[in-house]
Tab-separated table of C-alpha atoms in Angstrom:
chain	number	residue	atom	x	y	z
A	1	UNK	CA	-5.120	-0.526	-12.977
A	2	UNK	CA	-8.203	-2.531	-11.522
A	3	UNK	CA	-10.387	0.555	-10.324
A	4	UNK	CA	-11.478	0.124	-6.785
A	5	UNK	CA	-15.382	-1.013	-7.398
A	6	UNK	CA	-17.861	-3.605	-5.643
A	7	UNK	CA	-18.952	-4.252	-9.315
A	8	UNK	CA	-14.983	-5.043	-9.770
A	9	UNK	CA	-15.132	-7.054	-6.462
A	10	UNK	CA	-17.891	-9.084	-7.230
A	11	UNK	CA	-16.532	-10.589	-10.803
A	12	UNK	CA	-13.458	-11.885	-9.274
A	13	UNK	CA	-14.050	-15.713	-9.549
A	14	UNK	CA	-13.458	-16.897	-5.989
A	15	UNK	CA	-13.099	-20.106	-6.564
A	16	UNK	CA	-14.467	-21.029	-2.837
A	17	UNK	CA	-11.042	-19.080	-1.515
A	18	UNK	CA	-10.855	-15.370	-1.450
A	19	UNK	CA	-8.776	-13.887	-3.841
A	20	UNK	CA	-6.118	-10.962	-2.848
A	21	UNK	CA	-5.194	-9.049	-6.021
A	22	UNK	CA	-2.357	-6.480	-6.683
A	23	UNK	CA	-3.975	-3.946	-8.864
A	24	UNK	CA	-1.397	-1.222	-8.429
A	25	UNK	CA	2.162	-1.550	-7.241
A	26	UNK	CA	4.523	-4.298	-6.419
A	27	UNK	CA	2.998	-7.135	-4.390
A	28	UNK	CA	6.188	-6.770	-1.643
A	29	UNK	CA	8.372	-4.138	-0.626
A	30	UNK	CA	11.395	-4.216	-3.146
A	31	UNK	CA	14.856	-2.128	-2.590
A	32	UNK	CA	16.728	-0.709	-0.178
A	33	UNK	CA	14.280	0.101	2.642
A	34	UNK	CA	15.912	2.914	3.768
A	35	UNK	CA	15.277	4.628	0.392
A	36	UNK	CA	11.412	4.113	-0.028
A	37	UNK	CA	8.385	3.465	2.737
A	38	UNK	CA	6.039	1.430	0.653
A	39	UNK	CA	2.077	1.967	1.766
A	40	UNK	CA	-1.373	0.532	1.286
A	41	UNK	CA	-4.786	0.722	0.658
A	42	UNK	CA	-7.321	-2.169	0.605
A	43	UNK	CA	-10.716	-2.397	-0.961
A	44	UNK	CA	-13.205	-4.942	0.040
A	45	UNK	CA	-16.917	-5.160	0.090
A	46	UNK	CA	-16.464	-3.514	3.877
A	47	UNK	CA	-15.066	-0.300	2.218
A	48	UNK	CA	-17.382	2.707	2.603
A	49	UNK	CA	-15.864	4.099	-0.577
A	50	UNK	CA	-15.335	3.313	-3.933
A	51	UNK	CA	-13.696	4.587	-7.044
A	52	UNK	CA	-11.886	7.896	-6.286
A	53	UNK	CA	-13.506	8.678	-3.179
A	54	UNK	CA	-12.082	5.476	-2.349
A	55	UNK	CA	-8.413	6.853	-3.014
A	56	UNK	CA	-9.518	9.746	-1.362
A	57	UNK	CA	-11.084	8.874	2.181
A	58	UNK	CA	-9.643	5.051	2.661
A	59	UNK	CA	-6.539	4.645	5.445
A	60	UNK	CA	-3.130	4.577	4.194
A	61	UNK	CA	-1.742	1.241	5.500
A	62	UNK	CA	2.302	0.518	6.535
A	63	UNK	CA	3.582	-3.001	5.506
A	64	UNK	CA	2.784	-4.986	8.716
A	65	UNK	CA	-0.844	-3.024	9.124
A	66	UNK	CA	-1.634	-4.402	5.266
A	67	UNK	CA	-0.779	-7.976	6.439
A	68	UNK	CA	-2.784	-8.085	9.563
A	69	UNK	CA	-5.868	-6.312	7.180
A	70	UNK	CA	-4.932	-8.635	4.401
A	71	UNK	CA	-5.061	-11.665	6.819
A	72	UNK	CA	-8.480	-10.197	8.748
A	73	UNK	CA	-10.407	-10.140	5.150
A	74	UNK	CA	-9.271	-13.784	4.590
A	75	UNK	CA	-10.276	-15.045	7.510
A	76	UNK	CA	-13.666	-13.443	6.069
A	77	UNK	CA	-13.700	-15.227	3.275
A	78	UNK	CA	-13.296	-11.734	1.629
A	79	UNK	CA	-11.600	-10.817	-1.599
A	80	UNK	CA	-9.741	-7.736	-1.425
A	81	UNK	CA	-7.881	-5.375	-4.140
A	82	UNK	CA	-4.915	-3.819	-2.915
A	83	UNK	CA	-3.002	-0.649	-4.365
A	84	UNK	CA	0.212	-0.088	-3.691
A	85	UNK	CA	2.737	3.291	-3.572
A	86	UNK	CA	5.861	4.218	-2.141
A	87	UNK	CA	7.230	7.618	-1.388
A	88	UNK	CA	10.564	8.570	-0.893
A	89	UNK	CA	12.254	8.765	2.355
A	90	UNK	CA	13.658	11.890	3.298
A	91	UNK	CA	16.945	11.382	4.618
A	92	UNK	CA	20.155	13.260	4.062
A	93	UNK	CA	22.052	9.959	3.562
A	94	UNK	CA	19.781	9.013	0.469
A	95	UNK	CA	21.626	8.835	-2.729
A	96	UNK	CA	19.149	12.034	-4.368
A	97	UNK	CA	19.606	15.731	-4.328
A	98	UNK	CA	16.531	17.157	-2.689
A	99	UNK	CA	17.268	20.512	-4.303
A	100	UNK	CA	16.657	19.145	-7.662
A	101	UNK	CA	13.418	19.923	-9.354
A	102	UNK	CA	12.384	16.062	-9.645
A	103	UNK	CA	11.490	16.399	-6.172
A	104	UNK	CA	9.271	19.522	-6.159
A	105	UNK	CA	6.179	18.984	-5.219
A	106	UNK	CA	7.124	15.000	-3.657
A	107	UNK	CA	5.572	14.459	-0.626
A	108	UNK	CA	8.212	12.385	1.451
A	109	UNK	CA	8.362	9.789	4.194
A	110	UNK	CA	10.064	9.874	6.878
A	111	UNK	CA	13.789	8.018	6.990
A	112	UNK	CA	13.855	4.798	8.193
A	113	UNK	CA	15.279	5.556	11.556
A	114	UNK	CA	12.254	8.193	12.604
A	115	UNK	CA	10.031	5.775	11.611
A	116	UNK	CA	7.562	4.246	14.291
A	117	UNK	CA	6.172	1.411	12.428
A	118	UNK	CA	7.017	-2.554	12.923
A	119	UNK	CA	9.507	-3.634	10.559
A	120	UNK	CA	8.616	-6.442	8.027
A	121	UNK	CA	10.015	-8.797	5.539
A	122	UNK	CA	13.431	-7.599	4.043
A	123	UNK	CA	13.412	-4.706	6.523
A	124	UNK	CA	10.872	-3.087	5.451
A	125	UNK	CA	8.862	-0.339	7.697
C-alpha cells in the first residue's frame, strides 16, 4: 500500500492531468450493498496529515462525499491517493452470525435501510 506522504504525492508523474490513485481497496463499491458500506479517505497536498496521523485524524468519506472530493481536487489540478475500506453492515437479514467470534471486536455499519447517506452507483450508500 502507497503510504499517505507529500513526498509520495509529489513523484506521481502528472502528466499535465492530475492523477487519482487507488492505493488501498477496490476503486468502486463491489457486492451486495446491503452487506458492506464501503468508505474513504483522500490524501492530497491540502491534507494537514500525513502517514499515520493521516489515518488517524483525516474524515472518513461515504461513496457520493469521495466523488464530489475526488471531483473538487481535479478541478485543482490536484493528484490525490485514495484508501479504501468497508465494514460490515449490521443487519439481522445479513447472511453472518454475529455471535461468532469472527466478528468480535468488528466495528459495524449501519444496514442499508438506517443509512442517511445518498445512494451511488450499483446502490451503493
Amino acid at each position: 500500500m502507497q503510504k499517505p506522504t507529500y513526498q509520495a504525492l509529489l513523484r506521481i508523474p502528472s502528466e499535465e492531468h492530475p492523477r487519482i490513485l487507488y492505493a488501498s481497496g477496490s476503486p468502486a463499491p463491489q457486492g451486495n450493498p446491503r452487506f458492506y458500506k464501503y468508505l474513504w479517505q483522500v490524501f492530497s497536498l491540502q491534507s494537514p496529515w500525513e502517514g499515520g496521523e493521516f489515518f488517524a485524524h483525516a474524515p472518513v468519506l461515504c461513496n457520493a462525499d469521495v466523488e464530489k472530493e475526488v471531483q473538487r481536487l481535479v478541478d485543482l489540478n490536484l493528484s490525490c491517493l485514495v484508501y479504501g475500506f468497508r465494514r460490515p453492515r449490521r443487519d439481522p437479514a445479513n447472511p453472518w452470525d454475529l455471535t461468532s467470534p469472527r466478528w468480535q471486536g468488528v466495528r459495524f455499519a449501519v444496514s442499508w435501510d438506517e443509512d442517511t447517506d445518498p445512494v451511488v452507483m450499483g446502490g451503493h450508500r
